[in-house]
mmCIF file with all atom_site columns, C-alpha atoms in Angstrom:
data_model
loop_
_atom_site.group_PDB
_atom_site.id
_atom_site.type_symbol
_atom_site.label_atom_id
_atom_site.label_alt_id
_atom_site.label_comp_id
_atom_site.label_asym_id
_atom_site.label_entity_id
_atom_site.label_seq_id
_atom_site.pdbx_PDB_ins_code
_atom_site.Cartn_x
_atom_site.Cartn_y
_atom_site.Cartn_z
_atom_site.occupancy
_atom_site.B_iso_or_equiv
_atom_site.pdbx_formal_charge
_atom_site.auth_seq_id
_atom_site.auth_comp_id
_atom_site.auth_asym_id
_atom_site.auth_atom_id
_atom_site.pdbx_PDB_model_num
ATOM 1   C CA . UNK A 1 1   ? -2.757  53.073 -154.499 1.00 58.00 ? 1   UNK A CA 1
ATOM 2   C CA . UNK A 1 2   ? -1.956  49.975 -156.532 1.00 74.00 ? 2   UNK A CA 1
ATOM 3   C CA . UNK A 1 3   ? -3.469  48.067 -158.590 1.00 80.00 ? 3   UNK A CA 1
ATOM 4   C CA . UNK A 1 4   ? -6.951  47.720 -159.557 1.00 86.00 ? 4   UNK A CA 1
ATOM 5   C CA . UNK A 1 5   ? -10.277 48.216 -156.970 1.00 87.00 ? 5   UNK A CA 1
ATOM 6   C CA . UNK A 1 6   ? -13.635 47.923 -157.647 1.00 91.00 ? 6   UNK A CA 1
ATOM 7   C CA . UNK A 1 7   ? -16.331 49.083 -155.335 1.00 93.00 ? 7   UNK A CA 1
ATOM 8   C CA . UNK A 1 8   ? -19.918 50.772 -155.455 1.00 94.00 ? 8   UNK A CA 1
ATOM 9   C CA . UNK A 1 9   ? -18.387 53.537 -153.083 1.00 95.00 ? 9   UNK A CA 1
ATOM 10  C CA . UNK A 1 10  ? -15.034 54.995 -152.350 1.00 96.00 ? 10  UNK A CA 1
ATOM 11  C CA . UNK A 1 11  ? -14.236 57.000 -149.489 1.00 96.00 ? 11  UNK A CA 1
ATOM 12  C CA . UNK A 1 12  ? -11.448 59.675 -150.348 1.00 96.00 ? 12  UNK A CA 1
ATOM 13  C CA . UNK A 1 13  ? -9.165  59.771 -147.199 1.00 93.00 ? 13  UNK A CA 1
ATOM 14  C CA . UNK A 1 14  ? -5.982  60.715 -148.568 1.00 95.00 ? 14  UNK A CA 1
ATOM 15  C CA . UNK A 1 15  ? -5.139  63.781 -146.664 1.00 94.00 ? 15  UNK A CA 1
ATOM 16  C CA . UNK A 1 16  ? -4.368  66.836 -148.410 1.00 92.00 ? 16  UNK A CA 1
ATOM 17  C CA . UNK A 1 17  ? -3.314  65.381 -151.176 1.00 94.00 ? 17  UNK A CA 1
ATOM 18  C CA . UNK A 1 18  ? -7.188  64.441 -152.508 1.00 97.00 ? 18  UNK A CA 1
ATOM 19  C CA . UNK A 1 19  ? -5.956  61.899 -154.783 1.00 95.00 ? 19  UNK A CA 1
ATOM 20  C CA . UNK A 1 20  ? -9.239  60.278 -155.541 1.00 96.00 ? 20  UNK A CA 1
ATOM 21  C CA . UNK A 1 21  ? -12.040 63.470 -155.512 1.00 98.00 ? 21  UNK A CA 1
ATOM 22  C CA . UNK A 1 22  ? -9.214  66.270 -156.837 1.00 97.00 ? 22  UNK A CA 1
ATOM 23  C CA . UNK A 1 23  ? -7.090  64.012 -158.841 1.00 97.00 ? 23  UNK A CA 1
ATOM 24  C CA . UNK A 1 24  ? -9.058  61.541 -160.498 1.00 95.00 ? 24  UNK A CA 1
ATOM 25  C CA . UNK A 1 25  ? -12.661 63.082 -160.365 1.00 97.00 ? 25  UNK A CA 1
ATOM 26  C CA . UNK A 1 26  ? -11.798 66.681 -161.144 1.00 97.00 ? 26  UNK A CA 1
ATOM 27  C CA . UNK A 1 27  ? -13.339 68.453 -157.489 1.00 98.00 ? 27  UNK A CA 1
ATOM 28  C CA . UNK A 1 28  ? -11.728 71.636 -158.055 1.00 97.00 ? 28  UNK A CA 1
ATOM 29  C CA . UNK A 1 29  ? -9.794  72.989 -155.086 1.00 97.00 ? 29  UNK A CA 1
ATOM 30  C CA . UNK A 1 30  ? -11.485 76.333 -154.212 1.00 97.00 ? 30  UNK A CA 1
ATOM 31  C CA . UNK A 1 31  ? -8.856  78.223 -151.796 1.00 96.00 ? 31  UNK A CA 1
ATOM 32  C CA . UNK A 1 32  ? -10.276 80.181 -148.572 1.00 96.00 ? 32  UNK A CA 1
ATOM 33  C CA . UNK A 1 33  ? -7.202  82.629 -148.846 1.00 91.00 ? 33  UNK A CA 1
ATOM 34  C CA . UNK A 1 34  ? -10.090 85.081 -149.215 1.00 88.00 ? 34  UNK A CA 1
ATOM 35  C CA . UNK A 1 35  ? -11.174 85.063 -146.045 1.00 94.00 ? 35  UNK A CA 1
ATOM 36  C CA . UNK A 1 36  ? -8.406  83.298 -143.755 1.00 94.00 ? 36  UNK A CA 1
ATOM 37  C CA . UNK A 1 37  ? -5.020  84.586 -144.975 1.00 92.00 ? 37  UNK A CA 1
ATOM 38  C CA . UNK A 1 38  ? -3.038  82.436 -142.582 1.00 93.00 ? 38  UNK A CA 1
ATOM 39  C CA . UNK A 1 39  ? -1.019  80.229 -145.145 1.00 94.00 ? 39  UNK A CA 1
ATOM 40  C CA . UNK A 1 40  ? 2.048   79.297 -143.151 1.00 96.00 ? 40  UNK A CA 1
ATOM 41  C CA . UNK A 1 41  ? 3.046   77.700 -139.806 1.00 96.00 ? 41  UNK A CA 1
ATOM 42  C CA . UNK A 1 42  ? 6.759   76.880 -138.163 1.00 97.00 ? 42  UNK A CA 1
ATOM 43  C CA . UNK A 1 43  ? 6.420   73.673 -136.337 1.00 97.00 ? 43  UNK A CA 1
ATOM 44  C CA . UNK A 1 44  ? 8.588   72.309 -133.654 1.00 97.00 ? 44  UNK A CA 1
ATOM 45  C CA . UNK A 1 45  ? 8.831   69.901 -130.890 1.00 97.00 ? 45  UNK A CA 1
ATOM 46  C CA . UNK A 1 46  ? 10.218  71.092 -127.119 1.00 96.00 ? 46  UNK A CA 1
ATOM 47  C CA . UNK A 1 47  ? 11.429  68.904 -124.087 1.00 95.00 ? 47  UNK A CA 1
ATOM 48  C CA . UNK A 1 48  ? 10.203  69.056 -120.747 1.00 95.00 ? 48  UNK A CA 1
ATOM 49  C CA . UNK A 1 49  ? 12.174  71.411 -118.474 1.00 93.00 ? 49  UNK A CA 1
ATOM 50  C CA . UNK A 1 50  ? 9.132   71.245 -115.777 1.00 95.00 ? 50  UNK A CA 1
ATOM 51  C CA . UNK A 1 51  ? 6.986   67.869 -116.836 1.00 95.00 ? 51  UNK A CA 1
ATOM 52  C CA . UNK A 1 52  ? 4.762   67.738 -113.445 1.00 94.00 ? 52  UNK A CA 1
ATOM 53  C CA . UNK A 1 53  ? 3.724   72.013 -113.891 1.00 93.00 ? 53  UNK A CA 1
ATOM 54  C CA . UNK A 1 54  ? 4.057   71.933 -118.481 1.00 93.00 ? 54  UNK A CA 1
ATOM 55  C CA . UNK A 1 55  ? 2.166   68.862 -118.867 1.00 94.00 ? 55  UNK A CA 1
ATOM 56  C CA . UNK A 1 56  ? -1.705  70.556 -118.515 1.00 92.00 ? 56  UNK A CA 1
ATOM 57  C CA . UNK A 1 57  ? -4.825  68.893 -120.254 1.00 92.00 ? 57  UNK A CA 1
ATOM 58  C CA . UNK A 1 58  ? -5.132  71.546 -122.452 1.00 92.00 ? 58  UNK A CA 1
ATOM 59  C CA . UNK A 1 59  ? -4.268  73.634 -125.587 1.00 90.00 ? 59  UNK A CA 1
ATOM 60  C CA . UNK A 1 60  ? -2.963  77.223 -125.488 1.00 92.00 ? 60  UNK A CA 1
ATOM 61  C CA . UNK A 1 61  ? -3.175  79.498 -128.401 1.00 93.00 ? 61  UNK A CA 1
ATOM 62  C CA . UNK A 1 62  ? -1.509  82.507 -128.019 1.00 94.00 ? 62  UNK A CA 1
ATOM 63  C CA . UNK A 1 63  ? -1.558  85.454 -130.284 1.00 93.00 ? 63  UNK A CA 1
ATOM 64  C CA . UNK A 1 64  ? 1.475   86.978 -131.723 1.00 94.00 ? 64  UNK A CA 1
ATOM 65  C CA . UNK A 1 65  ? 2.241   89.921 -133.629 1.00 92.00 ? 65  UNK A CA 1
ATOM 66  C CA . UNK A 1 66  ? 1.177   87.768 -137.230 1.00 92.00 ? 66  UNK A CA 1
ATOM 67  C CA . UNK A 1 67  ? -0.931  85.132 -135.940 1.00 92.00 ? 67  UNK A CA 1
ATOM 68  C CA . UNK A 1 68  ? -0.832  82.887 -133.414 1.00 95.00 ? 68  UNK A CA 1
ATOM 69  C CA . UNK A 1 69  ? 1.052   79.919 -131.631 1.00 97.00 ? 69  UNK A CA 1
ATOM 70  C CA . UNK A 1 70  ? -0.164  76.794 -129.950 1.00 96.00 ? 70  UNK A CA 1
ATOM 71  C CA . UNK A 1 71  ? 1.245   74.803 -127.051 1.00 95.00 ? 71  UNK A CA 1
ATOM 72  C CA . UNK A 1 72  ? 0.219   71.037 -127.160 1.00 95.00 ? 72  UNK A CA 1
ATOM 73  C CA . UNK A 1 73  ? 1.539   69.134 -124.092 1.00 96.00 ? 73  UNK A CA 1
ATOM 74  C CA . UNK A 1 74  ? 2.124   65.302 -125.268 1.00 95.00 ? 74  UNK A CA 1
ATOM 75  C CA . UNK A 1 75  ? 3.158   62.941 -123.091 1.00 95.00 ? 75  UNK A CA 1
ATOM 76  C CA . UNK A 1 76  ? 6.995   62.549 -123.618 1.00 95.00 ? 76  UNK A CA 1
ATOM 77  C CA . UNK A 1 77  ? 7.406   66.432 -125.398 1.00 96.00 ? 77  UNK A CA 1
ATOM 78  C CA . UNK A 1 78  ? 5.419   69.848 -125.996 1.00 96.00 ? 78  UNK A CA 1
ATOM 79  C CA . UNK A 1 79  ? 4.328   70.225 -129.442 1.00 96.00 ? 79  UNK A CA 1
ATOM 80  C CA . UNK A 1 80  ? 4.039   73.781 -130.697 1.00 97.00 ? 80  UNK A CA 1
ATOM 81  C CA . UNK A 1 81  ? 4.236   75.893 -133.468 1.00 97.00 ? 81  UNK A CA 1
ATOM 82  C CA . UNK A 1 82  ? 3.073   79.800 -134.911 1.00 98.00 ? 82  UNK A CA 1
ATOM 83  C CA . UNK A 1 83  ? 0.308   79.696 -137.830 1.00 97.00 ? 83  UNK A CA 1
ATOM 84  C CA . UNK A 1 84  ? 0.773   82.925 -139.675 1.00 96.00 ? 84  UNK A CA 1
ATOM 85  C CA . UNK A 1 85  ? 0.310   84.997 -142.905 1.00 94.00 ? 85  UNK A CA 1
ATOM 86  C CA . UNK A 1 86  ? 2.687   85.191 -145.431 1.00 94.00 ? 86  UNK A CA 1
ATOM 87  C CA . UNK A 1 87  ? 1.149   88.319 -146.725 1.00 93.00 ? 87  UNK A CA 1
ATOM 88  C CA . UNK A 1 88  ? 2.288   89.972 -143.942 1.00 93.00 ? 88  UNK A CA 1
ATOM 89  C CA . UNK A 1 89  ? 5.384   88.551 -142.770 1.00 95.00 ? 89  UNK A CA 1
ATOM 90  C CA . UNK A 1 90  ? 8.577   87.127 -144.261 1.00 96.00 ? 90  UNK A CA 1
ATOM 91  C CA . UNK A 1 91  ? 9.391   83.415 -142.917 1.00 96.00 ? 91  UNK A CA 1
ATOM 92  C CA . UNK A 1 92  ? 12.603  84.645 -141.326 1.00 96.00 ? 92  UNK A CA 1
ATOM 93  C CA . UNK A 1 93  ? 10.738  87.612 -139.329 1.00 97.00 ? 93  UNK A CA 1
ATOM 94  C CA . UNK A 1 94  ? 8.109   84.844 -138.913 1.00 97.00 ? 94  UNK A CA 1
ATOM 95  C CA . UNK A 1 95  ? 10.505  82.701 -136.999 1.00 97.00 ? 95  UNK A CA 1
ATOM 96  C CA . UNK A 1 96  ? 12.493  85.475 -135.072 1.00 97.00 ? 96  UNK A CA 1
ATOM 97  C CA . UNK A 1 97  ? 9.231   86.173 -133.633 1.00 97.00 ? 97  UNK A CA 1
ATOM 98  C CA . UNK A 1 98  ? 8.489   82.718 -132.693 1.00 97.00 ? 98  UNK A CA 1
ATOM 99  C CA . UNK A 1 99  ? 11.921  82.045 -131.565 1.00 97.00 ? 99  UNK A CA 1
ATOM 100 C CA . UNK A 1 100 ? 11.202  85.692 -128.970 1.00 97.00 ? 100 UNK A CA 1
ATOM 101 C CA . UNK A 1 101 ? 8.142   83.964 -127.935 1.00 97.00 ? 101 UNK A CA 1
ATOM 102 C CA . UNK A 1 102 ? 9.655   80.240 -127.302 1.00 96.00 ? 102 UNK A CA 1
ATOM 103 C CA . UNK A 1 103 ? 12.290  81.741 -125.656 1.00 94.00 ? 103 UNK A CA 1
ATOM 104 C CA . UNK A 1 104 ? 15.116  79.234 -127.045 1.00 94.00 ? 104 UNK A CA 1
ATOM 105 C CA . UNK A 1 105 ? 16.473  78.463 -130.848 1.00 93.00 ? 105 UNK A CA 1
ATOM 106 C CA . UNK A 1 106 ? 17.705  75.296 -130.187 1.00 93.00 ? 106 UNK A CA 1
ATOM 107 C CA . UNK A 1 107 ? 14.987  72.871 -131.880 1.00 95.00 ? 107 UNK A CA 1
ATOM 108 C CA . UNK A 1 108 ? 14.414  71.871 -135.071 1.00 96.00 ? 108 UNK A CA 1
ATOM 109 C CA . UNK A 1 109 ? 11.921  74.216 -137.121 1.00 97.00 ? 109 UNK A CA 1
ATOM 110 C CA . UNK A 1 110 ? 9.527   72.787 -139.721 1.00 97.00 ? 110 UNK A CA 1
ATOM 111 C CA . UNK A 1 111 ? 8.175   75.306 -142.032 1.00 96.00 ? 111 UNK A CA 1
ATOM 112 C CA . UNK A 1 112 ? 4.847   74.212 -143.677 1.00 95.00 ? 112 UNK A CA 1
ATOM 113 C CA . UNK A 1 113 ? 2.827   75.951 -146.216 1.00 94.00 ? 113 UNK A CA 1
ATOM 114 C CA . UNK A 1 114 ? -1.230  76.006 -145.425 1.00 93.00 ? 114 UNK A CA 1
ATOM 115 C CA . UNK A 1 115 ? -3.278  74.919 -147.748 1.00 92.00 ? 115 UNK A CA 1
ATOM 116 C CA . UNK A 1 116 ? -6.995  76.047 -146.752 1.00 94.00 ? 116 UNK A CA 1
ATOM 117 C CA . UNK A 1 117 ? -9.841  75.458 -149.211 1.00 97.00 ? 117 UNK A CA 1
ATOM 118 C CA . UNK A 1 118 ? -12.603 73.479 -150.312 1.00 98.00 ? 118 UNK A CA 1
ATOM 119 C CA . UNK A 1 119 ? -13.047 70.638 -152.931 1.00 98.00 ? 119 UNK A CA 1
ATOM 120 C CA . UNK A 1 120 ? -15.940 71.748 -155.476 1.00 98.00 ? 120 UNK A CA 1
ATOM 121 C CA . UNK A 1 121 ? -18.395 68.734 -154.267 1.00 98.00 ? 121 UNK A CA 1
ATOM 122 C CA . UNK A 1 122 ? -17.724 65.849 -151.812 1.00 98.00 ? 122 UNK A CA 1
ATOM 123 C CA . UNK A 1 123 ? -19.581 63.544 -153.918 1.00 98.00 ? 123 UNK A CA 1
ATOM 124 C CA . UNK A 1 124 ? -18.448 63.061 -157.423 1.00 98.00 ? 124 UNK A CA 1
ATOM 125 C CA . UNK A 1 125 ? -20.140 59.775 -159.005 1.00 97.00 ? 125 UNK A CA 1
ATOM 126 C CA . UNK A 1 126 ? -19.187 56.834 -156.548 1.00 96.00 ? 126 UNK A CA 1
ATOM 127 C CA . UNK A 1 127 ? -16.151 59.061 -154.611 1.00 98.00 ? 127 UNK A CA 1
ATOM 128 C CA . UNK A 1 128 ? -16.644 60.926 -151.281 1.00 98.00 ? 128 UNK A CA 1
ATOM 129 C CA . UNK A 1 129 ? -14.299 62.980 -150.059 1.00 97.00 ? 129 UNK A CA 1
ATOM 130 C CA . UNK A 1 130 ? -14.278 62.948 -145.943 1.00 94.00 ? 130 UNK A CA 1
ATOM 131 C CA . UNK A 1 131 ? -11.404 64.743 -144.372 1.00 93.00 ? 131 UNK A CA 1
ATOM 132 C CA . UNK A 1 132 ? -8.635  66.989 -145.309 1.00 94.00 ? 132 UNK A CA 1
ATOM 133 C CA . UNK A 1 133 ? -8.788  65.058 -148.841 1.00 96.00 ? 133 UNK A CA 1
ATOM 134 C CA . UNK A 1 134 ? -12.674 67.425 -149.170 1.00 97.00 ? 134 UNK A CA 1
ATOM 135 C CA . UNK A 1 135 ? -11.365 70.252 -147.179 1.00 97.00 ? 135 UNK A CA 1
ATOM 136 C CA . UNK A 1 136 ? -9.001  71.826 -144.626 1.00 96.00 ? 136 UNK A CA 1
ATOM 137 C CA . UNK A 1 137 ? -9.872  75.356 -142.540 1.00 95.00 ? 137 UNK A CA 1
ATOM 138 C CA . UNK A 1 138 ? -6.945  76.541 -140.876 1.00 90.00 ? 138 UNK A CA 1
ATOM 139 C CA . UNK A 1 139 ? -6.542  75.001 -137.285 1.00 87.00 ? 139 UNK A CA 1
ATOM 140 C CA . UNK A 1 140 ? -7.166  77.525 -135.024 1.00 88.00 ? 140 UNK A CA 1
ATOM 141 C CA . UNK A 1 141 ? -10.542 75.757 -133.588 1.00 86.00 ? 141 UNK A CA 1
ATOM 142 C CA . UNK A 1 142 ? -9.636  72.274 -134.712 1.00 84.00 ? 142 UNK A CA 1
ATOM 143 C CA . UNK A 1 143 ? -12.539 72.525 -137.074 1.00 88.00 ? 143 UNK A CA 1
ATOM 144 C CA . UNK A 1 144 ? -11.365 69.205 -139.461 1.00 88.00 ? 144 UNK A CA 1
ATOM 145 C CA . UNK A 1 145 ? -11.726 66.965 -137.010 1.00 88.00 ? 145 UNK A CA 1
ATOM 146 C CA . UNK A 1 146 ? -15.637 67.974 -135.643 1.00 90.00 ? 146 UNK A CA 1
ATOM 147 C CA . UNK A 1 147 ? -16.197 68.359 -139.887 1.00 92.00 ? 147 UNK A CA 1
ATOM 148 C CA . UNK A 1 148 ? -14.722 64.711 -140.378 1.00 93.00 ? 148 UNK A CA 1
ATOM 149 C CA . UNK A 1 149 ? -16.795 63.223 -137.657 1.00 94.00 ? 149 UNK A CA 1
ATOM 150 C CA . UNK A 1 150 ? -19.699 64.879 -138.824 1.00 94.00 ? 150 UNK A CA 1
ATOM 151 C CA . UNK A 1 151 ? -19.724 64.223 -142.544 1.00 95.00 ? 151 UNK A CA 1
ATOM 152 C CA . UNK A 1 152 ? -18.776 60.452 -141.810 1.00 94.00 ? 152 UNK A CA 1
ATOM 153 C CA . UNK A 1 153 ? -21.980 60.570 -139.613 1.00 95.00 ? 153 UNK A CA 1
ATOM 154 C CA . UNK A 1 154 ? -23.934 62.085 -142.437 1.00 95.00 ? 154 UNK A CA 1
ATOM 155 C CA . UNK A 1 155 ? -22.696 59.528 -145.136 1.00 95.00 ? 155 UNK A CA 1
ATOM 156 C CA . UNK A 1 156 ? -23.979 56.493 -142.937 1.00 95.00 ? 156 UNK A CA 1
ATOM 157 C CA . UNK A 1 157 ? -26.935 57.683 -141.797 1.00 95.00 ? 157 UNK A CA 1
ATOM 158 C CA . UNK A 1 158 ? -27.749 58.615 -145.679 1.00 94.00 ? 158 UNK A CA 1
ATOM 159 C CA . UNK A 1 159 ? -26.746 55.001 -146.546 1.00 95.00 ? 159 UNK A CA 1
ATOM 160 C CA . UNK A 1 160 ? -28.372 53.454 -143.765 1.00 95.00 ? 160 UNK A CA 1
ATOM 161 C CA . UNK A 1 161 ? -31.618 55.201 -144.779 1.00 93.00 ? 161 UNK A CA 1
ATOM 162 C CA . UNK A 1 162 ? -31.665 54.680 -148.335 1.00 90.00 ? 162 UNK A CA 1
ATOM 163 C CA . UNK A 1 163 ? -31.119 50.879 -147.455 1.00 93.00 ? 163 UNK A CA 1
ATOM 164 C CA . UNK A 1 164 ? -27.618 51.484 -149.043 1.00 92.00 ? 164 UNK A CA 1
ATOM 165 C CA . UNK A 1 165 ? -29.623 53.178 -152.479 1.00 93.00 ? 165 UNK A CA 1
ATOM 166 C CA . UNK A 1 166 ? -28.542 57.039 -153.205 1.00 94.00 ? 166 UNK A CA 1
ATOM 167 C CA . UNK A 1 167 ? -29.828 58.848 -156.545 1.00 95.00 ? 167 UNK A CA 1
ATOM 168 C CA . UNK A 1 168 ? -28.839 62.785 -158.101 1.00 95.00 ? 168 UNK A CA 1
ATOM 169 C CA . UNK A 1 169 ? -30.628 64.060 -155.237 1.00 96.00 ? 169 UNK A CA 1
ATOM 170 C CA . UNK A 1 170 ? -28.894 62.608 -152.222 1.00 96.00 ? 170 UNK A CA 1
ATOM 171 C CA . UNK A 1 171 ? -25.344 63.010 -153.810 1.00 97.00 ? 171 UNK A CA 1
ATOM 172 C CA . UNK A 1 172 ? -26.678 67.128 -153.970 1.00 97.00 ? 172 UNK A CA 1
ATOM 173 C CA . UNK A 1 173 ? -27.979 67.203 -150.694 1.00 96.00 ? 173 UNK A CA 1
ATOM 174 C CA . UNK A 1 174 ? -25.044 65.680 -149.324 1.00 97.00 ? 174 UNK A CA 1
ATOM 175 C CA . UNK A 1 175 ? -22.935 68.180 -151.550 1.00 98.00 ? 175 UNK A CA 1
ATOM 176 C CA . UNK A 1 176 ? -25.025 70.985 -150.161 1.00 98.00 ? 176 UNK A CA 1
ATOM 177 C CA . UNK A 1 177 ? -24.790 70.328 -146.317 1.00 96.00 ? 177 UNK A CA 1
ATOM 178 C CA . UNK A 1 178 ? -20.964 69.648 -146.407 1.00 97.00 ? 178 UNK A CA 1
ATOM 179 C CA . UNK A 1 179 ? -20.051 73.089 -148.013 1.00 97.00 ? 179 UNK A CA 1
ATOM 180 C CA . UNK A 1 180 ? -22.306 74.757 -145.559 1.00 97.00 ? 180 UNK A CA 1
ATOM 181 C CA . UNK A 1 181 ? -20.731 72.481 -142.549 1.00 96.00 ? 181 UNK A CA 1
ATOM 182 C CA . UNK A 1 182 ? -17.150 73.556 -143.910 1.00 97.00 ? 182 UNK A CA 1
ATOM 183 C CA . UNK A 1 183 ? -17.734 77.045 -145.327 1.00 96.00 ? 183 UNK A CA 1
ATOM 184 C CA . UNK A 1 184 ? -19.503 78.362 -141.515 1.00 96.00 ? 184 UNK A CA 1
ATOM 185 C CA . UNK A 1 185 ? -16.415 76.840 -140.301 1.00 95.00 ? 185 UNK A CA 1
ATOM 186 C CA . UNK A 1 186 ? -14.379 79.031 -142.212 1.00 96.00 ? 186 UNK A CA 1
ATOM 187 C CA . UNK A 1 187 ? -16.616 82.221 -141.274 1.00 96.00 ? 187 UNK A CA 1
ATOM 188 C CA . UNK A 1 188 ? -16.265 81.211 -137.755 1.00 95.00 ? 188 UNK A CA 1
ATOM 189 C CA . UNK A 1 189 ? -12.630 81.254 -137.547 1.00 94.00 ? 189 UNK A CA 1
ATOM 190 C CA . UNK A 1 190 ? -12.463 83.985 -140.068 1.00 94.00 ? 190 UNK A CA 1
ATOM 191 C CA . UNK A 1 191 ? -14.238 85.942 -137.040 1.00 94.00 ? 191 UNK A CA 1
ATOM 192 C CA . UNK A 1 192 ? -11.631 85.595 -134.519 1.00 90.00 ? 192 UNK A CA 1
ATOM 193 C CA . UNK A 1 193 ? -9.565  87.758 -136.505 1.00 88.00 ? 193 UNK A CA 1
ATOM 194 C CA . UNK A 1 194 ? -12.289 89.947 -138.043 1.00 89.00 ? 194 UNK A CA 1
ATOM 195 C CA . UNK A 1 195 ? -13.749 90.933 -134.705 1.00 91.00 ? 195 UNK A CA 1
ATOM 196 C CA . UNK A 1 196 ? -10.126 91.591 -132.613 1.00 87.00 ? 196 UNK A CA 1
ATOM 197 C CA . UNK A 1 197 ? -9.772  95.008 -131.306 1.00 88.00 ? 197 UNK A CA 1
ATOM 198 C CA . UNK A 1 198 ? -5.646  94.505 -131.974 1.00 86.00 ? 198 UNK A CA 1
ATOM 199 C CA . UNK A 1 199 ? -4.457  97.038 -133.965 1.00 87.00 ? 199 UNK A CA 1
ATOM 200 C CA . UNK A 1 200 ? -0.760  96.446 -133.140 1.00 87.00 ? 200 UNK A CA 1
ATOM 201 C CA . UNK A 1 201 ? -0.211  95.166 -136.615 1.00 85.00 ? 201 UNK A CA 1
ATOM 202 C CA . UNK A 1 202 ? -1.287  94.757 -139.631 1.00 83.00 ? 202 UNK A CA 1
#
């Protein structure tokens, strides 16, 4: 961000941190804490012990007492973590637990405070917000990156039809089908916990 730009369009991609469509166009950030009261996670990073049985081609996600942990296997370490609500646990139980379920204490632990919401609108005049700069659901089903794929699809194919000409009604539309597209991603991963038959904790 320096200096001066001028464009017809700008595309917002400046992570959480929205500092085009929040900052500069006045989206309002609506939170989601409503319905997904997940608003923390402990990262950390683990070595191979085993690499030819740890390193799978998939993700695990594995509920805990507070939420739930996820096992990435990367290529030279295991990336993992425990996404959980503050509402219902302190950080230090929060990483006692994690610690039980890793088995080992002797990583480094990154604690990182959740941020899951919506931008009022995408579109405000000539800004577009595409990405975690427009919206963020917590990452239990990876939701941001099918929602940023999509709404970059939806942008071009608007532009591309229009012959690169958008009016009020476009800018709505597109306003219209990105809160649905985000907001039944939020319902759907509000579900997973809604639906559980747990009852082991709060």
């Amino acid at each position: 961000l320096h200096g001066k730009y001028e464009a017809d369009l700008f595309i917002d991609c400046t992570g959480f941190g929205s500092h085009i469509l929040e900052k500069e166009m006045g989206s309002e950030f609506k939170s989601f804490k409503p319905w997904l009261p997940n608003d923390r996670a402990i990262a950390c990073n683990l070595p191979y012990t085993n690499k030819n049985e740890q390193l799978n081609n998939v993700t695990n996600c594995t509920a805990l007492g507070n939420g739930w942990s996820w096992n990435i296997p990367l290529w030279n370490r295991i990336g993992t973590g425990y996404v959980y609500s503050s509402d219902f646990v302190s950080d230090e139980s929060a990483k006692t637990e994690f610690i039980r379920h890793l088995g080992t204490d002797e990583v480094d632990f990154n604690t990182i405070n959740i941020r899951h919401g919506i931008r009022e609108k995408a579109w405000v005049k000539n800004v577009v917000g595409i990405g975690l700069s427009y919206a963020f659901v917590e990452p239990l089903e990876s939701t941001s990156l099918v929602s940023t794929h999509d709404l970059l699809f939806q942008i071009v194919e608007l532009l591309d039809r229009n012959n690169y000409e958008v009016n009020g009604f476009d800018i709505d539309a597109y306003n219209f089908t990105s809160r649905n597209l985000i907001t039944h991603a939020r319902d759907f991963v509000a579900l997973h916990y809604k639906l559980t038959s747990r009852t082991d904790t709060p």
